[in-house]
mmCIF file of C-alpha atoms in Angstrom:
data_model
loop_
_atom_site.group_PDB
_atom_site.id
_atom_site.type_symbol
_atom_site.label_atom_id
_atom_site.label_comp_id
_atom_site.label_asym_id
_atom_site.label_seq_id
_atom_site.Cartn_x
_atom_site.Cartn_y
_atom_site.Cartn_z
ATOM 1 C CA VAL C 450 249.161 160.466 82.804
ATOM 2 C CA GLN C 451 250.572 158.844 85.915
ATOM 3 C CA LEU C 452 253.101 159.736 88.544
ATOM 4 C CA GLN C 453 255.270 156.819 89.506
ATOM 5 C CA ALA C 454 256.963 156.757 92.885
ATOM 6 C CA SER C 455 259.408 154.082 93.929
ATOM 7 C CA GLY C 456 262.248 153.327 96.303
ATOM 8 C CA GLY C 457 260.470 152.576 99.550
ATOM 9 C CA GLY C 458 261.408 149.661 101.753
ATOM 10 C CA VAL C 459 262.496 148.569 105.185
ATOM 11 C CA VAL C 460 265.594 150.097 106.729
ATOM 12 C CA GLN C 461 267.117 150.231 110.192
ATOM 13 C CA ALA C 462 267.222 153.458 112.150
ATOM 14 C CA GLY C 463 270.152 155.559 110.986
ATOM 15 C CA GLY C 464 269.995 154.164 107.484
ATOM 16 C CA SER C 465 269.184 155.819 104.158
ATOM 17 C CA LEU C 466 266.745 155.438 101.308
ATOM 18 C CA ARG C 467 266.212 157.321 98.071
ATOM 19 C CA LEU C 468 262.746 157.704 96.646
ATOM 20 C CA SER C 469 262.223 158.597 93.027
ATOM 21 C CA CYS C 470 259.254 160.135 91.262
ATOM 22 C CA SER C 471 258.582 160.345 87.555
ATOM 23 C CA PRO C 472 255.521 161.317 85.523
ATOM 24 C CA SER C 473 254.695 159.008 82.641
ATOM 25 C CA GLY C 474 252.653 160.119 79.676
ATOM 26 C CA ARG C 475 253.593 163.753 80.064
ATOM 27 C CA THR C 476 256.874 165.332 79.020
ATOM 28 C CA ASP C 477 256.397 169.001 79.900
ATOM 29 C CA LEU C 478 258.297 170.179 82.933
ATOM 30 C CA TRP C 479 256.466 170.605 86.183
ATOM 31 C CA ASN C 480 256.883 173.803 88.178
ATOM 32 C CA PHE C 481 257.084 172.180 91.597
ATOM 33 C CA MET C 482 257.603 168.699 92.928
ATOM 34 C CA ALA C 483 256.715 167.817 96.496
ATOM 35 C CA TRP C 484 256.774 164.889 98.866
ATOM 36 C CA PHE C 485 254.135 164.244 101.475
ATOM 37 C CA ARG C 486 253.803 161.367 103.904
ATOM 38 C CA GLN C 487 251.095 159.710 105.925
ATOM 39 C CA ALA C 488 251.883 157.646 108.980
ATOM 40 C CA PRO C 489 249.375 155.165 110.413
ATOM 41 C CA ARG C 490 246.463 156.925 112.126
ATOM 42 C CA LYS C 491 247.825 160.350 111.218
ATOM 43 C CA GLU C 492 246.987 163.050 108.718
ATOM 44 C CA ARG C 493 248.995 163.415 105.541
ATOM 45 C CA GLU C 494 251.793 165.914 106.109
ATOM 46 C CA PHE C 495 254.152 167.922 103.975
ATOM 47 C CA VAL C 496 257.762 166.726 103.819
ATOM 48 C CA ALA C 497 259.621 168.728 101.178
ATOM 49 C CA ALA C 498 259.201 170.546 97.886
ATOM 50 C CA PHE C 499 261.292 172.316 95.265
ATOM 51 C CA ASN C 500 260.975 174.170 92.014
ATOM 52 C CA TRP C 501 262.145 172.716 88.706
ATOM 53 C CA ARG C 502 265.346 174.776 88.706
ATOM 54 C CA GLY C 503 266.213 173.385 92.085
ATOM 55 C CA ASP C 504 267.130 176.727 93.571
ATOM 56 C CA ARG C 505 264.122 176.971 95.872
ATOM 57 C CA LYS C 506 263.678 174.152 98.356
ATOM 58 C CA VAL C 507 261.467 173.886 101.406
ATOM 59 C CA PHE C 508 261.601 171.227 104.109
ATOM 60 C CA ALA C 509 259.370 170.397 107.033
ATOM 61 C CA ASP C 510 261.117 170.923 110.358
ATOM 62 C CA PRO C 511 261.242 167.213 111.336
ATOM 63 C CA VAL C 512 263.326 166.350 108.253
ATOM 64 C CA LYS C 513 265.568 169.396 107.929
ATOM 65 C CA GLY C 514 269.219 168.451 107.775
ATOM 66 C CA ARG C 515 268.401 164.798 107.081
ATOM 67 C CA PHE C 516 266.434 164.814 103.817
ATOM 68 C CA THR C 517 267.374 166.392 100.506
ATOM 69 C CA ILE C 518 265.488 166.759 97.250
ATOM 70 C CA SER C 519 266.804 167.025 93.725
ATOM 71 C CA ARG C 520 266.026 166.545 90.073
ATOM 72 C CA ASN C 521 267.638 164.237 87.547
ATOM 73 C CA ASN C 522 269.592 166.506 85.197
ATOM 74 C CA ALA C 523 269.351 164.035 82.329
ATOM 75 C CA VAL C 524 265.693 163.077 82.732
ATOM 76 C CA LYS C 525 264.463 166.434 83.902
ATOM 77 C CA THR C 526 260.989 165.316 84.902
ATOM 78 C CA THR C 527 262.327 162.804 87.452
ATOM 79 C CA GLY C 528 262.857 163.938 91.022
ATOM 80 C CA TYR C 529 264.313 162.356 94.133
ATOM 81 C CA LEU C 530 263.905 162.442 97.881
ATOM 82 C CA GLN C 531 267.115 161.356 99.590
ATOM 83 C CA MET C 532 266.421 160.349 103.178
ATOM 84 C CA ASN C 533 269.374 159.986 105.558
ATOM 85 C CA SER C 534 269.619 159.308 109.285
ATOM 86 C CA LEU C 535 266.184 157.761 109.204
ATOM 87 C CA LYS C 536 264.214 157.457 112.422
ATOM 88 C CA PRO C 537 261.320 155.162 113.359
ATOM 89 C CA GLU C 538 259.033 158.209 113.310
ATOM 90 C CA ASP C 539 259.775 158.576 109.587
ATOM 91 C CA THR C 540 257.791 155.395 108.969
ATOM 92 C CA ALA C 541 254.966 156.292 106.598
ATOM 93 C CA VAL C 542 253.620 155.989 103.099
ATOM 94 C CA TYR C 543 255.401 158.628 101.044
ATOM 95 C CA TYR C 544 253.649 160.355 98.170
ATOM 96 C CA CYS C 545 255.170 162.477 95.477
ATOM 97 C CA ALA C 546 253.196 165.162 93.707
ATOM 98 C CA VAL C 547 253.817 167.683 90.946
ATOM 99 C CA ALA C 548 252.259 171.025 90.124
ATOM 100 C CA TYR C 549 252.253 172.489 86.627
ATOM 101 C CA GLY C 550 251.149 175.845 88.013
ATOM 102 C CA GLY C 551 251.251 176.864 91.636
ATOM 103 C CA THR C 552 253.147 179.429 93.674
ATOM 104 C CA TYR C 553 256.038 179.453 96.120
ATOM 105 C CA ASP C 554 253.701 180.688 98.847
ATOM 106 C CA THR C 555 251.600 177.532 98.690
ATOM 107 C CA LEU C 556 254.330 174.897 98.287
ATOM 108 C CA ARG C 557 253.231 173.151 101.483
ATOM 109 C CA ASN C 558 249.599 173.026 100.434
ATOM 110 C CA SER C 559 248.541 169.704 98.944
ATOM 111 C CA ASN C 560 245.781 171.450 96.960
ATOM 112 C CA GLN C 561 248.427 173.039 94.746
ATOM 113 C CA TYR C 562 249.468 169.758 93.162
ATOM 114 C CA ASP C 563 247.989 168.370 89.962
ATOM 115 C CA LEU C 564 249.360 164.834 89.886
ATOM 116 C CA TRP C 565 249.958 162.386 92.705
ATOM 117 C CA GLY C 566 251.890 159.150 92.867
ATOM 118 C CA GLN C 567 250.436 155.981 94.302
ATOM 119 C CA GLY C 568 252.571 156.083 97.442
ATOM 120 C CA THR C 569 255.543 154.041 98.513
ATOM 121 C CA LEU C 570 255.925 152.575 102.004
ATOM 122 C CA VAL C 571 258.967 153.404 104.096
ATOM 123 C CA THR C 572 259.429 151.417 107.290
ATOM 124 C CA VAL C 573 262.203 152.320 109.711
ATOM 125 C CA SER C 574 262.913 149.752 112.390
ATOM 126 C CA SER C 575 264.473 150.648 115.734
#
């Protein structure tokens, strides 16, 4: 079972990118999907997470109002991170993760997640 993340790239400040995340080899629905990121010389940090119904979403303060998360209604195991108004400080490797258990209280905790993607690099130039 693998989690495939894609969509990273180089974009100018103010631009947009959409990252996608899809588990392969497993068809059961996850409970929560999250995105984390790790910038050079920094710790990995929480970005956003949501439940499979999409009615509970949590965002880190630095990305609120700029990033959104959603699920593909046709391919229900695929999720997206839409990143708008990107800033140079958003430059990082972005990781998606899914939890097949977990709780709402621990959405921001990386230990909750069972599968992790390989990471996709987002570079925002000024």
